[in-house]
Amino acid sequence: MTTQHLVTQIKKKNSFLCIGLDVDLEKIPQHLLAEEDPIFAFNKAIIDATHHLCVAYKPNTAFYEAYGLKGWQSLEKTIQYLNKNHPEIFTIADAKRGDIGNTSRMYAKAFLQDLGFDSVTVAPYMGKDSVEPFLEFKDKHTILLALTSNDGAFDFQTKHMEGREVYKHVLETSRSWRNADNLMYVVGATKAEFLADIRTIIPNSFLLVPGVGAQGGNLQEVCKYGMTDDVGLLINSSRGIIYASNDEHFAEAAARIAAELQQEMAAILNQ
Amino acid sequence: MTTQHLVTQIKKKNSFLCIGLDVDLEKIPQHLLAEEDPIFAFNKAIIDATHHLCVAYKPNTAFYEAYGLKGWQSLEKTIQYLNKNHPEIFTIADAKRGDIGNTSRMYAKAFLQDLGFDSVTVAPYMGKDSVEPFLEFKDKHTILLALTSNDGAFDFQTKHMEGREVYKHVLETSRSWRNADNLMYVVGATKAEFLADIRTIIPNSFLLVPGVGAQGGNLQEVCKYGMTDDVGLLINSSRGIIYASNDEHFAEAAARIAAELQQEMAAILNQ
């Protein structure tokens, strides 16, 4: 999917919401455990109830790998369902991969080509040749970790390296990599005030912003400091939406929370 | 597996060789493609031919994920085969994972508990709470990326952060994390001269050293600067061993290369 297509969808739906499909069998409604594939059944119900309210879905691969073969199968079914029924929706494999060049190439093939995701999250620690293989795919996107939403972000990311924070070096350095136009970045909502600075380095790149909701980030603040003329933001919410209720009306409950966020976004977009 | 058990195995076998099982269907002997599970068939043959020469195997998960469900199944069969037939061998899931706490917990469960690996490689960029969930498992090990063997290591890892290189901060900072005794570190053989400095920070920790062979690292140099009283090194070779030949005698060819490395190691251990 091209960035322009994503921007068109955002304007059409008045939403820049991404829903994280982080499915934990201990948290989903227990009646679903009787299904042949409870994880996919849960995802399908969430997608059917919320697809008109969001522009992106983001399964985090950890939650699927935790269930081994069955989990991997649920992930495959989920992305196939999305690509078949909602090809206009931007899909993110939240995998946080990264390895030496020939190995990153295998991950890129797995997520962007074979599974058919529009994008994949990648960790920057191993540098240029660990990321460039992901950038080779036309109309696919690599979402590089810059400033994450967890406490551990302060262990290394915000420390000063040669005069500026490590995450700013990641932003700056990555701009010179081959096919850097295919880069987006993860910037946690819990650090919204950092966004003004970030926009001086990457004025136009799309940012995937986790941490609104369960992790305490604030939507208004993120938009104030991070929004561009083309919006430039995907705000992710996972647990706050998908676990809004765990009774048989879980999907409607998820849609209600998603609608609240979408309306807040519409108000911001139409200010 | 305890560290002491690993040290005992190293002394018994006169080897600190780790063999990387990075299986690419385009590189394995083509007659194996007729097998029901070519990847597992390849791994089984390599393991059967080399298990007396090495103390560890390291499948890199990228090479399995690249084949989707079938690849994941091959990974499961490989670790099950190792745990059943060679429980004395140290197993490493080279996954380079790392995410916010509740998500890292899912990865830790997948690799250390369900699949039953002895260890998993983890990326440090997201800091303490992204790594500690892996450290909770008793007699399991977390192998943290410090200084990798690729060119991209110079993009961030070797840059100066508050007076010293980023990778040294990773070594230093991680020592204070909960259950830090379960930490080992990845340090590339292509940067052997860095090992003397590294040993002043982590004098006793085991190091997983990739990059001997295909990537140009030198075994003698690594041992000179990195070896401890308890050896403290696992030297990995992947492509140099497993792709030594691609005819029907590939396993014997792999064993020959592994034996050369093992003999070089024995000479160093018995100096």
mmCIF file of N, CA, C and O in Angstrom, chain B residues 16-51:
data_model
loop_
_atom_site.group_PDB
_atom_site.id
_atom_site.type_symbol
_atom_site.label_atom_id
_atom_site.label_comp_id
_atom_site.label_asym_id
_atom_site.label_seq_id
_atom_site.Cartn_x
_atom_site.Cartn_y
_atom_site.Cartn_z
ATOM 1 N N PHE B 16 34.096 -25.797 22.205
ATOM 2 C CA PHE B 16 33.113 -24.759 22.564
ATOM 3 C C PHE B 16 32.450 -24.247 21.291
ATOM 4 O O PHE B 16 32.101 -23.083 21.151
ATOM 5 N N LEU B 17 32.237 -25.213 20.399
ATOM 6 C CA LEU B 17 31.638 -24.917 19.098
ATOM 7 C C LEU B 17 30.109 -24.934 19.179
ATOM 8 O O LEU B 17 29.512 -25.828 19.765
ATOM 9 N N CYS B 18 29.522 -23.935 18.576
ATOM 10 C CA CYS B 18 28.071 -23.862 18.384
ATOM 11 C C CYS B 18 27.824 -23.900 16.874
ATOM 12 O O CYS B 18 28.503 -23.198 16.118
ATOM 13 N N ILE B 19 26.899 -24.733 16.456
ATOM 14 C CA ILE B 19 26.602 -24.826 15.019
ATOM 15 C C ILE B 19 25.263 -24.152 14.729
ATOM 16 O O ILE B 19 24.240 -24.480 15.329
ATOM 17 N N GLY B 20 25.300 -23.196 13.837
ATOM 18 C CA GLY B 20 24.092 -22.440 13.484
ATOM 19 C C GLY B 20 23.284 -23.168 12.436
ATOM 20 O O GLY B 20 23.786 -23.457 11.351
ATOM 21 N N LEU B 21 22.033 -23.489 12.778
ATOM 22 C CA LEU B 21 21.169 -24.231 11.848
ATOM 23 C C LEU B 21 20.302 -23.236 11.071
ATOM 24 O O LEU B 21 19.116 -23.070 11.341
ATOM 25 N N ASP B 22 20.924 -22.555 10.121
ATOM 26 C CA ASP B 22 20.243 -21.516 9.334
ATOM 27 C C ASP B 22 19.907 -22.096 7.974
ATOM 28 O O ASP B 22 20.634 -21.901 6.998
ATOM 29 N N VAL B 23 18.803 -22.805 7.918
ATOM 30 C CA VAL B 23 18.517 -23.651 6.763
ATOM 31 C C VAL B 23 17.770 -22.900 5.661
ATOM 32 O O VAL B 23 16.647 -22.450 5.846
ATOM 33 N N ASP B 24 18.427 -22.815 4.516
ATOM 34 C CA ASP B 24 17.856 -22.137 3.355
ATOM 35 C C ASP B 24 17.607 -23.205 2.287
ATOM 36 O O ASP B 24 18.544 -23.868 1.838
ATOM 37 N N LEU B 25 16.360 -23.380 1.902
ATOM 38 C CA LEU B 25 16.025 -24.455 0.940
ATOM 39 C C LEU B 25 16.747 -24.304 -0.394
ATOM 40 O O LEU B 25 16.902 -25.272 -1.134
ATOM 41 N N GLU B 26 17.209 -23.092 -0.691
ATOM 42 C CA GLU B 26 17.943 -22.922 -1.948
ATOM 43 C C GLU B 26 19.385 -23.395 -1.840
ATOM 44 O O GLU B 26 20.077 -23.527 -2.848
ATOM 45 N N LYS B 27 19.842 -23.621 -0.597
ATOM 46 C CA LYS B 27 21.247 -23.991 -0.436
ATOM 47 C C LYS B 27 21.473 -25.439 -0.019
ATOM 48 O O LYS B 27 22.593 -25.925 -0.066
ATOM 49 N N ILE B 28 20.420 -26.119 0.445
ATOM 50 C CA ILE B 28 20.622 -27.489 0.910
ATOM 51 C C ILE B 28 20.670 -28.432 -0.299
ATOM 52 O O ILE B 28 20.224 -28.074 -1.390
ATOM 53 N N PRO B 29 21.215 -29.639 -0.108
ATOM 54 C CA PRO B 29 21.279 -30.598 -1.220
ATOM 55 C C PRO B 29 19.874 -30.814 -1.802
ATOM 56 O O PRO B 29 18.923 -31.062 -1.045
ATOM 57 N N GLN B 30 19.786 -30.737 -3.091
ATOM 58 C CA GLN B 30 18.464 -30.737 -3.717
ATOM 59 C C GLN B 30 17.722 -32.076 -3.589
ATOM 60 O O GLN B 30 16.494 -32.108 -3.678
ATOM 61 N N HIS B 31 18.447 -33.170 -3.353
ATOM 62 C CA HIS B 31 17.747 -34.455 -3.192
ATOM 63 C C HIS B 31 16.876 -34.459 -1.933
ATOM 64 O O HIS B 31 15.920 -35.217 -1.829
ATOM 65 N N LEU B 32 17.181 -33.560 -0.968
ATOM 66 C CA LEU B 32 16.386 -33.513 0.265
ATOM 67 C C LEU B 32 14.998 -32.914 0.036
ATOM 68 O O LEU B 32 14.084 -33.109 0.842
ATOM 69 N N LEU B 33 14.833 -32.197 -1.064
ATOM 70 C CA LEU B 33 13.536 -31.566 -1.319
ATOM 71 C C LEU B 33 12.428 -32.594 -1.537
ATOM 72 O O LEU B 33 11.245 -32.267 -1.438
ATOM 73 N N ALA B 34 12.815 -33.837 -1.800
ATOM 74 C CA ALA B 34 11.816 -34.899 -1.955
ATOM 75 C C ALA B 34 11.298 -35.405 -0.605
ATOM 76 O O ALA B 34 10.290 -36.104 -0.540
ATOM 77 N N GLU B 35 11.978 -35.049 0.470
ATOM 78 C CA GLU B 35 11.559 -35.467 1.820
ATOM 79 C C GLU B 35 10.275 -34.731 2.222
ATOM 80 O O GLU B 35 9.996 -33.633 1.748
ATOM 81 N N GLU B 36 9.550 -35.318 3.144
ATOM 82 C CA GLU B 36 8.314 -34.679 3.619
ATOM 83 C C GLU B 36 8.640 -33.343 4.300
ATOM 84 O O GLU B 36 7.931 -32.354 4.123
ATOM 85 N N ASP B 37 9.702 -33.324 5.105
ATOM 86 C CA ASP B 37 10.120 -32.093 5.774
ATOM 87 C C ASP B 37 11.615 -31.897 5.511
ATOM 88 O O ASP B 37 12.467 -32.321 6.293
ATOM 89 N N PRO B 38 11.932 -31.272 4.383
ATOM 90 C CA PRO B 38 13.344 -31.142 3.979
ATOM 91 C C PRO B 38 14.193 -30.420 5.026
ATOM 92 O O PRO B 38 15.359 -30.775 5.230
ATOM 93 N N ILE B 39 13.631 -29.413 5.683
ATOM 94 C CA ILE B 39 14.416 -28.647 6.658
ATOM 95 C C ILE B 39 14.799 -29.542 7.835
ATOM 96 O O ILE B 39 15.953 -29.593 8.247
ATOM 97 N N PHE B 40 13.823 -30.275 8.358
ATOM 98 C CA PHE B 40 14.128 -31.156 9.478
ATOM 99 C C PHE B 40 15.072 -32.279 9.046
ATOM 100 O O PHE B 40 16.005 -32.637 9.778
ATOM 101 N N ALA B 41 14.847 -32.813 7.849
ATOM 102 C CA ALA B 41 15.722 -33.882 7.354
ATOM 103 C C ALA B 41 17.172 -33.394 7.294
ATOM 104 O O ALA B 41 18.107 -34.105 7.683
ATOM 105 N N PHE B 42 17.342 -32.167 6.817
ATOM 106 C CA PHE B 42 18.680 -31.568 6.755
ATOM 107 C C PHE B 42 19.257 -31.422 8.164
ATOM 108 O O PHE B 42 20.378 -31.862 8.445
ATOM 109 N N ASN B 43 18.470 -30.816 9.078
ATOM 110 C CA ASN B 43 18.961 -30.611 10.448
ATOM 111 C C ASN B 43 19.318 -31.928 11.129
ATOM 112 O O ASN B 43 20.350 -32.034 11.785
ATOM 113 N N LYS B 44 18.461 -32.919 10.971
ATOM 114 C CA LYS B 44 18.693 -34.218 11.608
ATOM 115 C C LYS B 44 20.016 -34.820 11.119
ATOM 116 O O LYS B 44 20.832 -35.298 11.926
ATOM 117 N N ALA B 45 20.244 -34.741 9.821
ATOM 118 C CA ALA B 45 21.492 -35.294 9.265
ATOM 119 C C ALA B 45 22.711 -34.531 9.805
ATOM 120 O O ALA B 45 23.725 -35.137 10.170
ATOM 121 N N ILE B 46 22.592 -33.207 9.863
ATOM 122 C CA ILE B 46 23.702 -32.395 10.385
ATOM 123 C C ILE B 46 23.941 -32.721 11.873
ATOM 124 O O ILE B 46 25.077 -32.899 12.312
ATOM 125 N N ILE B 47 22.872 -32.813 12.635
ATOM 126 C CA ILE B 47 22.995 -33.105 14.077
ATOM 127 C C ILE B 47 23.608 -34.492 14.295
ATOM 128 O O ILE B 47 24.533 -34.670 15.089
ATOM 129 N N ASP B 48 23.086 -35.485 13.562
ATOM 130 C CA ASP B 48 23.600 -36.847 13.721
ATOM 131 C C ASP B 48 25.107 -36.920 13.425
ATOM 132 O O ASP B 48 25.835 -37.675 14.058
ATOM 133 N N ALA B 49 25.544 -36.094 12.471
ATOM 134 C CA ALA B 49 26.947 -36.158 12.049
ATOM 135 C C ALA B 49 27.885 -35.305 12.897
ATOM 136 O O ALA B 49 29.104 -35.500 12.870
ATOM 137 N N THR B 50 27.334 -34.342 13.647
ATOM 138 C CA THR B 50 28.218 -33.360 14.305
ATOM 139 C C THR B 50 28.056 -33.247 15.823
ATOM 140 O O THR B 50 28.831 -32.530 16.459
ATOM 141 N N HIS B 51 27.075 -33.924 16.406
ATOM 142 C CA HIS B 51 26.734 -33.666 17.816
ATOM 143 C C HIS B 51 27.886 -33.953 18.777
ATOM 144 O O HIS B 51 27.946 -33.379 19.865
#
